[in-house]
Short mmCIF file of C-alpha atoms in Angstrom, two decimals:
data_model
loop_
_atom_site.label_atom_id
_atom_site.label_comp_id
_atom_site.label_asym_id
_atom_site.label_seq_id
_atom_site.Cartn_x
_atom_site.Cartn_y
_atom_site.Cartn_z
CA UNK A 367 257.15 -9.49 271.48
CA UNK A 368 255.75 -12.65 270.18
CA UNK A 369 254.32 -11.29 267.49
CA UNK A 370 256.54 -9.22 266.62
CA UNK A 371 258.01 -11.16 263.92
CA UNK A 372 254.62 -11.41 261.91
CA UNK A 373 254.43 -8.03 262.46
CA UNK A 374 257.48 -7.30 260.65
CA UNK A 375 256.97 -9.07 257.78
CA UNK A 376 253.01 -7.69 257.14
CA UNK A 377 254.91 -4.49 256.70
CA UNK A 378 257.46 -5.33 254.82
CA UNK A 379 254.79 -7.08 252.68
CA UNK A 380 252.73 -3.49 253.00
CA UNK A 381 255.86 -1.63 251.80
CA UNK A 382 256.89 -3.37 248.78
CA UNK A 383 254.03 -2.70 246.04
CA UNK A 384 254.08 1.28 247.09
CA UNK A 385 258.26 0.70 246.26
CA UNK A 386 259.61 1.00 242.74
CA UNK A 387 261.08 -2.22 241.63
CA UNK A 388 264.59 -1.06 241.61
CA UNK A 389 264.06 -0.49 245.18
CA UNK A 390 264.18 -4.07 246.32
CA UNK A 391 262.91 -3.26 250.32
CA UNK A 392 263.16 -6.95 250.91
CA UNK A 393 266.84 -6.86 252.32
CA UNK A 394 265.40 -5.94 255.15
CA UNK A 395 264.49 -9.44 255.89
CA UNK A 396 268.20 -9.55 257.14
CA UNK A 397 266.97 -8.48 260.39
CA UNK A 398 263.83 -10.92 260.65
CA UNK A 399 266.42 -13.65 262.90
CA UNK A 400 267.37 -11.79 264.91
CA UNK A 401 263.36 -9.50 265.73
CA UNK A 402 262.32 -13.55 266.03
CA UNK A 403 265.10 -14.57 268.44
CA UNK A 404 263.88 -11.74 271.35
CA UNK A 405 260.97 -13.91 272.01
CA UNK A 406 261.51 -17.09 270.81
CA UNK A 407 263.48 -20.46 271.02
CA UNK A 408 266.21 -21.41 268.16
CA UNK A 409 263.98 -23.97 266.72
CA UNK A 410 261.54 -21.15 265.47
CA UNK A 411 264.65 -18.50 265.13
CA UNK A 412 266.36 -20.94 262.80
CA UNK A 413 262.51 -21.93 261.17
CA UNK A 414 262.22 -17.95 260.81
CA UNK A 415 265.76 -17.89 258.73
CA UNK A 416 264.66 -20.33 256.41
CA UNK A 417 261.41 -18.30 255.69
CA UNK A 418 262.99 -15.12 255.47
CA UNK A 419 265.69 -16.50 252.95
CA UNK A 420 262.71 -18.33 251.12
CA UNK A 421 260.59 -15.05 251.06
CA UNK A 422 263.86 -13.25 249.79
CA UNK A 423 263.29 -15.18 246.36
CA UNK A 424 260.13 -14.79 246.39
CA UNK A 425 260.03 -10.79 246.39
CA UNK A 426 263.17 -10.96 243.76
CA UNK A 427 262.10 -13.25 240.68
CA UNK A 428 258.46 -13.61 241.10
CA UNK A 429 256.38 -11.39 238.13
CA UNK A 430 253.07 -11.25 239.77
CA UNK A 431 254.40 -9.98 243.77
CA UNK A 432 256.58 -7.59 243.23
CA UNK A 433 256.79 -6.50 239.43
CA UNK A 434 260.68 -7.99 238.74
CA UNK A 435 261.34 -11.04 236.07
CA UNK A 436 262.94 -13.89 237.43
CA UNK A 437 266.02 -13.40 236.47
CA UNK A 438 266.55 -10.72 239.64
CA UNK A 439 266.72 -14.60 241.82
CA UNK A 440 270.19 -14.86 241.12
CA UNK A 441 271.31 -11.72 241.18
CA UNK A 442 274.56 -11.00 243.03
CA UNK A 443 272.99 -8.78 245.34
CA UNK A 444 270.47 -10.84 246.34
CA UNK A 445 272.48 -13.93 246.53
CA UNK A 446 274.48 -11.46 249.25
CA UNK A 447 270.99 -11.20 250.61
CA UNK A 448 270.56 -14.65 251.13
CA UNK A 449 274.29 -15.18 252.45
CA UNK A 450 273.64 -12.60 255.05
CA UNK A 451 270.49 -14.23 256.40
CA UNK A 452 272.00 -17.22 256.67
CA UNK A 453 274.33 -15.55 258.77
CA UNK A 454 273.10 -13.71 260.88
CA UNK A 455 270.01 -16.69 261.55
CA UNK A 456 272.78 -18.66 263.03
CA UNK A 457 273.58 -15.83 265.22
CA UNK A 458 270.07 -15.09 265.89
CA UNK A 459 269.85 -18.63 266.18
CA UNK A 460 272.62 -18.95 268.80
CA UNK A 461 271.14 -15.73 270.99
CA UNK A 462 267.76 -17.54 271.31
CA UNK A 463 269.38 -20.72 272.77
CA UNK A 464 271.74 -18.15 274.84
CA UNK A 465 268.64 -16.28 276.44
CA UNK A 466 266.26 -18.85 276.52
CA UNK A 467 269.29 -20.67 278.80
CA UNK A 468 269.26 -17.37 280.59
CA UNK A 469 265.46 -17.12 281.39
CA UNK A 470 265.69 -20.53 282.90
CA UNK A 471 268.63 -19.92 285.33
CA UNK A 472 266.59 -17.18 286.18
CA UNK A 473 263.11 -18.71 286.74
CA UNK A 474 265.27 -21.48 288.56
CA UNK A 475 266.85 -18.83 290.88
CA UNK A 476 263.70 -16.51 291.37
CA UNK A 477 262.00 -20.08 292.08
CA UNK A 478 264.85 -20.78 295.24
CA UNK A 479 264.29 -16.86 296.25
CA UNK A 480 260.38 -17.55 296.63
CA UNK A 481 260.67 -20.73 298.78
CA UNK A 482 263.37 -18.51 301.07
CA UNK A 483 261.01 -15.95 301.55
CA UNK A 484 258.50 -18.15 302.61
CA UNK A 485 260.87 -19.59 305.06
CA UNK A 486 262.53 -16.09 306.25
CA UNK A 487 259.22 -13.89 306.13
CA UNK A 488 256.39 -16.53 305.90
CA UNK A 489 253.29 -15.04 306.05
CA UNK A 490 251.57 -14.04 309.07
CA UNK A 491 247.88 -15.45 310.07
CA UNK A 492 245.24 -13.27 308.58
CA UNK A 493 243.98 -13.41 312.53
CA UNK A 494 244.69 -14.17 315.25
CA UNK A 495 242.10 -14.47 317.92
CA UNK A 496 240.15 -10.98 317.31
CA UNK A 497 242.86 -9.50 315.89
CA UNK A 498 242.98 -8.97 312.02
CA UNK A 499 246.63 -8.87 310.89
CA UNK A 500 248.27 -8.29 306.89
CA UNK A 501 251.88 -7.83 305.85
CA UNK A 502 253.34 -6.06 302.85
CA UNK A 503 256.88 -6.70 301.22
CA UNK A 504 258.15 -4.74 298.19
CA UNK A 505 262.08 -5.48 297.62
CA UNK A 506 263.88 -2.14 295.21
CA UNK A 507 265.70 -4.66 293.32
CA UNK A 508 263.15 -6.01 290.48
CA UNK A 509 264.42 -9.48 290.15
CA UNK A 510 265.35 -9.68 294.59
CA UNK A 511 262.48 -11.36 296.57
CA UNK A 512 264.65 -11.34 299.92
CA UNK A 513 266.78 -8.74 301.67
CA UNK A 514 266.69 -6.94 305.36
CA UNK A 515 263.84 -5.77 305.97
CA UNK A 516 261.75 -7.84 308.23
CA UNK A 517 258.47 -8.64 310.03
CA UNK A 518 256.61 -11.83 312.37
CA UNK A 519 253.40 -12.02 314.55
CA UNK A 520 253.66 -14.89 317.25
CA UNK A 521 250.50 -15.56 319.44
CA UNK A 522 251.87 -16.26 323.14
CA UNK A 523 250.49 -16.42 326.60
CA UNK A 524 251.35 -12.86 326.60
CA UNK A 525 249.49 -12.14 323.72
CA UNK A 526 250.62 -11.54 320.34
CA UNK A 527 253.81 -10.38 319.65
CA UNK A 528 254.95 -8.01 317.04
CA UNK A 529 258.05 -7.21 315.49
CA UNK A 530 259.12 -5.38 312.40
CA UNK A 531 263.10 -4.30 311.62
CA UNK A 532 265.53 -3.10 309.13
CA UNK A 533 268.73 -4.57 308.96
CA UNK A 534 272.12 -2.15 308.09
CA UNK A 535 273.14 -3.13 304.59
CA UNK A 536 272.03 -5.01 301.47
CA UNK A 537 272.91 -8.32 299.99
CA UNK A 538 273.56 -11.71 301.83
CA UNK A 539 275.10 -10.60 304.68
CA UNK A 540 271.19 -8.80 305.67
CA UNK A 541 269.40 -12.28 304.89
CA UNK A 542 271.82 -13.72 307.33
CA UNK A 543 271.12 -11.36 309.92
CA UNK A 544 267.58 -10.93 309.34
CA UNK A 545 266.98 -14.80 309.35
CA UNK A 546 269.24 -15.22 312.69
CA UNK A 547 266.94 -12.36 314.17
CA UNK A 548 263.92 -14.06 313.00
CA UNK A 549 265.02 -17.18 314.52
CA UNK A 550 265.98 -15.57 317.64
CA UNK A 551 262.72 -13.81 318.38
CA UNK A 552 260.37 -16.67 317.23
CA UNK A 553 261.74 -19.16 319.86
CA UNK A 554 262.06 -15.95 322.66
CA UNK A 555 258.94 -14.73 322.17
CA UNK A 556 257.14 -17.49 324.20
CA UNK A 557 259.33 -17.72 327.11
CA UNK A 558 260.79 -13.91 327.74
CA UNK A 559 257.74 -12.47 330.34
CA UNK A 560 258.00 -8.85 328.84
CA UNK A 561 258.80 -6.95 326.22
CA UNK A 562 262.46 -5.84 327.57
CA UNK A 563 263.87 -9.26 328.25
CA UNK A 564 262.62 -10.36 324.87
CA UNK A 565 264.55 -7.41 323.20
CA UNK A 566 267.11 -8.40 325.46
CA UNK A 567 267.28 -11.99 324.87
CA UNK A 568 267.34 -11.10 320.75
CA UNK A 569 270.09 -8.38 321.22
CA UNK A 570 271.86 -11.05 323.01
CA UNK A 571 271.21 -13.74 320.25
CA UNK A 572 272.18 -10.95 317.25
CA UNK A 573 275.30 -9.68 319.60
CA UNK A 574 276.67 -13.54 319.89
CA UNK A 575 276.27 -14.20 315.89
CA UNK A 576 278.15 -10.98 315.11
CA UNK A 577 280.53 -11.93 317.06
CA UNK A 578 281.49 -14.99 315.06
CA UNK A 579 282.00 -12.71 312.33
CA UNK A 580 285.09 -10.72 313.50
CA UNK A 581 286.54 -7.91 312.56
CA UNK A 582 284.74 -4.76 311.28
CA UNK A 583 282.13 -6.39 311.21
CA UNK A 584 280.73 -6.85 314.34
CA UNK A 585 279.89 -3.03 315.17
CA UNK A 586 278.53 -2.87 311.51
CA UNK A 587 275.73 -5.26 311.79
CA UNK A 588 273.09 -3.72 313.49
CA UNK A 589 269.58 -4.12 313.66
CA UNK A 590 266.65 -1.04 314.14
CA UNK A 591 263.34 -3.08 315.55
CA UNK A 592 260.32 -2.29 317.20
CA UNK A 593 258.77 -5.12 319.31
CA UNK A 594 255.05 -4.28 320.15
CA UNK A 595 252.81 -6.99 322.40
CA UNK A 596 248.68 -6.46 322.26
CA UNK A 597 248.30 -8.33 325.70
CA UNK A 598 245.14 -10.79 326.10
CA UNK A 599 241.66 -9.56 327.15
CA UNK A 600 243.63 -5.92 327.85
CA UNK A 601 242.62 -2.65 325.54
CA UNK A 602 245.59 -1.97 324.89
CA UNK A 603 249.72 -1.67 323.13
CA UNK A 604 253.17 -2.07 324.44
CA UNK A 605 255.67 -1.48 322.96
CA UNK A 606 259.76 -1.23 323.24
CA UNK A 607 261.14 0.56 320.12
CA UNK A 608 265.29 0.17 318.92
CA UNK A 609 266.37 2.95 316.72
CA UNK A 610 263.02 2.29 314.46
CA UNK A 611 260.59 4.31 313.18
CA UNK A 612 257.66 4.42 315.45
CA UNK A 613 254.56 2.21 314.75
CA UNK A 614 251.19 4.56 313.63
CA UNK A 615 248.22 4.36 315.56
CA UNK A 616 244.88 4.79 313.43
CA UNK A 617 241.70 6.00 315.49
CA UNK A 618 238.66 7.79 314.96
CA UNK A 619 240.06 9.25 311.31
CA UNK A 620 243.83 10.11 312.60
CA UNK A 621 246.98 8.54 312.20
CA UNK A 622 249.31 9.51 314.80
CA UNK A 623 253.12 8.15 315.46
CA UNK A 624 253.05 5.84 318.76
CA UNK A 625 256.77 7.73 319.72
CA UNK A 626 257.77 8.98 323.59
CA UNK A 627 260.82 9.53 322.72
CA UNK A 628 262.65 7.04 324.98
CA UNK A 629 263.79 4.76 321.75
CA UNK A 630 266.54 2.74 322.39
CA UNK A 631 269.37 2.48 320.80
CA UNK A 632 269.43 -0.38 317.57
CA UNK A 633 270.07 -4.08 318.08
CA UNK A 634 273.99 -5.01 318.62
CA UNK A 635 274.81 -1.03 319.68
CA UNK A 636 273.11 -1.70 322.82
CA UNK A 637 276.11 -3.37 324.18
CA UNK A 638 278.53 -0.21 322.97
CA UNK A 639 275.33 2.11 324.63
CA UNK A 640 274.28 0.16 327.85
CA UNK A 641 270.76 2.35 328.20
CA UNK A 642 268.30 0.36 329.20
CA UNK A 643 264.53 -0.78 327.56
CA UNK A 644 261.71 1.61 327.90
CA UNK A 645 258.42 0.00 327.63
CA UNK A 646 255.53 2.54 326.25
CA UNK A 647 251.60 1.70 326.82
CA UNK A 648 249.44 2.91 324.62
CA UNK A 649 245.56 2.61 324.19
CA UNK A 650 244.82 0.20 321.88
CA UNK A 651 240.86 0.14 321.62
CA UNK A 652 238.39 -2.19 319.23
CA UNK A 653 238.07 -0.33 316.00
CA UNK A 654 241.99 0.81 315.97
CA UNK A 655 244.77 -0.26 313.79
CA UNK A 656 248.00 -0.13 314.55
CA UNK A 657 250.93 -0.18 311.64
CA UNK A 658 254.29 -0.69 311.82
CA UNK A 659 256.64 -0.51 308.80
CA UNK A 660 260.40 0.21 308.29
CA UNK A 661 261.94 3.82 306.54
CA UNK A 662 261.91 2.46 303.39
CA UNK A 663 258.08 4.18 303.20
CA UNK A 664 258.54 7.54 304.63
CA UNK A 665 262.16 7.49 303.07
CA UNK A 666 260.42 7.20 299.09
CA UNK A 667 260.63 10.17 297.23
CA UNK A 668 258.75 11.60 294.44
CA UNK A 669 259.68 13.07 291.32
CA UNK A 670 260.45 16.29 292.94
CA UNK A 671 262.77 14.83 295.63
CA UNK A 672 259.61 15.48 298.31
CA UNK A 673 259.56 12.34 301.01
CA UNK A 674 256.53 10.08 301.01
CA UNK A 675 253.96 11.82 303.49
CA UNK A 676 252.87 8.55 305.20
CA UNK A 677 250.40 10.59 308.00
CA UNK A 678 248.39 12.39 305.39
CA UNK A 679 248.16 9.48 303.73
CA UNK A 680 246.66 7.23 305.89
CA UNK A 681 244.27 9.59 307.40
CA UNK A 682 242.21 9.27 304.30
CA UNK A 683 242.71 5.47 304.74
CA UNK A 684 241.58 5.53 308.30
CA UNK A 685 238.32 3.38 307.43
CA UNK A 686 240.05 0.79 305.46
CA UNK A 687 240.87 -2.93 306.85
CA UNK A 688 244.42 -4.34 307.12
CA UNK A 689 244.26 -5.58 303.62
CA UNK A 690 242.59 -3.10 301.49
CA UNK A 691 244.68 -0.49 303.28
CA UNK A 692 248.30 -2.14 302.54
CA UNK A 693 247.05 -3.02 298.82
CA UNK A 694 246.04 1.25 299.02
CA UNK A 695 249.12 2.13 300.35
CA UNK A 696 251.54 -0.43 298.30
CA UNK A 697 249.66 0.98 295.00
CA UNK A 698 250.73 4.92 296.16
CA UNK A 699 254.38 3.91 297.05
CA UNK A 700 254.37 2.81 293.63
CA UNK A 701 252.92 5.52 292.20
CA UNK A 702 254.52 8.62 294.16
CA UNK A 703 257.98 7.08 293.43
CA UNK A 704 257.29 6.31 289.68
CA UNK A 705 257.52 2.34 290.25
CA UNK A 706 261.67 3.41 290.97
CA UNK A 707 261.70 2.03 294.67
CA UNK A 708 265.48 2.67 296.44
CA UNK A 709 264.76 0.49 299.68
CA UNK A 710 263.00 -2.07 300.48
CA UNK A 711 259.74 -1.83 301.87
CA UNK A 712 257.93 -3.97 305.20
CA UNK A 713 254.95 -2.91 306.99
CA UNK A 714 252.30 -5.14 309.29
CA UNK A 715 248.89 -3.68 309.72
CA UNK A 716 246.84 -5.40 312.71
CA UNK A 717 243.43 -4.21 313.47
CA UNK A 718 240.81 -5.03 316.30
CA UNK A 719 237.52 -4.80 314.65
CA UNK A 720 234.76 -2.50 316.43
CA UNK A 721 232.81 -5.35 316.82
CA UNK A 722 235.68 -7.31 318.89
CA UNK A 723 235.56 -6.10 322.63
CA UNK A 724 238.85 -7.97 323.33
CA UNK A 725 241.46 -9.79 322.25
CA UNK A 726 240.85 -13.29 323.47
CA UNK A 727 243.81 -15.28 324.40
CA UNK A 728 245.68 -17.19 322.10
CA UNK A 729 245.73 -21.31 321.64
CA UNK A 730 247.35 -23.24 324.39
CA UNK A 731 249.69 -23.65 322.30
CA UNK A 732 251.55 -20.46 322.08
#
């Protein structure tokens, strides 16, 4: 877009020899503010209306560039030529201030959205004792770097502790609830013994924040979640699920869902429910990975309508670290949708290498 404007005038300056004279081609420099205001400042917009005005003479009265005798330089038509430049450079001029004003407010605002994210999802360690760990983001809206969908590792005495979740709804209200949920789970996760009285202790936290909202509200913010915990020195996964799509074991080249069908029911309806938490052990062996992610993947449609086949997909992934495999899998999502995400997208990969026989225990601090 830059160079657009040079671009524009080499064929103008193509066009005008292969022209009869009586076909003066040059008005078209009219439009040479406003091509040079979609990229740049006013300085060069209003630089750009002096040259095209300038190069407006030029093509009328000179003998030797475009075959006309000086006397075309002051002819009424070209004198409209030159009054309509003028013109419409202030107005090109004016847009360039306008959007470049624009671009700023928005590099200042995408600037505030970064430093949230790192604040609401910061990223998670790349390991933690043995473990290997990665986290993807990808928000629908293209200028958004924030909404509900959620993830945090925590290494505890209990081991590390997982949790990914989806919040009900878009816009502020979801950061809100997402951060509170954050908040709530980061400082529970060290003292709550087990899995259920953590997902307790956060249903608690999320019930007591609706509640200052009143109204409506209150059975409308709701939370899905799964909370998985890869105990120390133990081969293997627990893990209490809330209304969530179930995390994906990977093993010996298959992907399989991690579901028993005892899912709870999501964050802030357990109250309206009253079931309790079901806590499912899994096998959780060196060389497995274990994903979880929120609906936003499986939900993705192609072209056709078809939903994004997430087990066939990683089955030919199976070999792949945490990384590789999230950059593989953010790079299909992409793809298979046409780069026309509808929901965001969250998904934490954690893998014990074959090498690793256990998963040490975690600092003293945790």
């Amino acid at each position: 877009m830059r160079w657009l404007p040079v671009l524009y005038v080499a064929a103008l300056l193509l066009l005008e020899p292969a022209t009869p004279v009586e076909w003066p081609v040059s008005f078209v420099l009219i439009a040479l503010p406003l091509v040079a205001a979609f990229a740049h400042g006013p300085a060069v917009v209003a630089g750009t209306t002096v040259f095209a005005i300038v190069m407006e003479g030029v093509l009328a009265g000179t003998p030797c560039c475009a075959g006309r005798s000086v006397g075309y330089l002051w002819d009424r038509h070209y004198v409209a030529a030159y009054v309509c430049t003028a013109l419409v450079g202030v107005l090109g001029t004016i847009l360039a201030a306008h959007r470049t004003h624009r671009e700023r407010t928005l590099a200042d605002v995408r600037f505030v959205a970064d430093i949230a994210q790192r604040v609401l999802l910061r990223p998670v360690p790349h390991r933690i004792g043995s473990l290997q760990l990665e986290s993807l983001y990808l928000s629908a809206a293209a200028e958004a770097r924030i909404g509900g969908d959620l993830y945090e590792a925590v290494p505890t005495r209990y081991g590390v502790r997982l949790l990914i979740g989806d919040v009900r709804g878009k816009g502020l209200l979801a950061v809100e609830t997402a951060a509170a949920l954050l908040g709530a789970f980061r400082e529970a996760a060290h003292d709550e013994p087990d899995l259920p009285a953590l997902a307790d202790r956060v249903e608690t936290s999320m019930d007591r924040r609706a509640a200052l909202l009143g109204g409506g509200e209150v059975g409308e913010r709701f939370v899905t979640a799964v909370f998985a915990e890869i105990p120390a020195e133990e081969p293997l996964v627990r893990v209490v699920n809330c209304g969530h799509p179930p995390p994906v074991r990977i093993r010996d080249g298959q992907a399989r869902e991690l579901d028993s069908g005892r899912s709870a029911p999501p964050l802030n309806l357990g109250m309206l429910v009253g079931e309790p938490y079901h806590v499912d052990t899994y096998s959780f062996r060196p060389g497995d990975q274990l994903l979880l992610y929120t609906d936003g993947i499986t939900e993705t449609r192609d072209a056709d309508g078809a939903f994004y086949p997430l087990l066939q997909r990683l089955r030919a992934w199976c070999s792949l670290p945490p990384r590789e495999l999230l950059e593989r899998l953010h790079h299909d999502l992409m793809a298979y949708s046409g780069d026309r995400l509808e929901d965001d997208i969250a998904a934490l990969a954690v893998c014990l290498p074959a090498h690793a026989p256990s998963v040490p225990p975690p600092s003293p601090a945790g």
